[in-house]
C-alpha angles and dihedrals in degrees: 000000000000124000093252091053091051091050092049091049091049092049090048093054093043088054091051092049091050093046093050092047091052091044092054092052105259092171097049096083091048093051096043096036095241134131129277094236096102092042093053090048090049093051090048092052091049092049092052090051091045092051090051094051091046089054092048089051090047089053090055093052100038128082096195124063093005093150093050092051092048093047096047093040096053089042091057091047089051091049090050091050090049090051091051092050092048092045092053093046097246122137120247095221 
């Protein structure tokens, strides 16, 4: 990989981290005077879902190990959905 490609990849992932942190409400605890516990949990849930969707995308574009990528990707998405349901207090079944 060239240096420019590494920089672009780093910027891309930094953008995703910032977007997910804002999406999960990073400023809410600062405004309301609460703790960062729920925000950290929200960012973690979003990262697990993001990793799963990246692996599903990689399965669509890859010739090798397609089944492994699909299995692990959908597994991570299911884990993320389970975390969201547990976090919001809803039952899974």
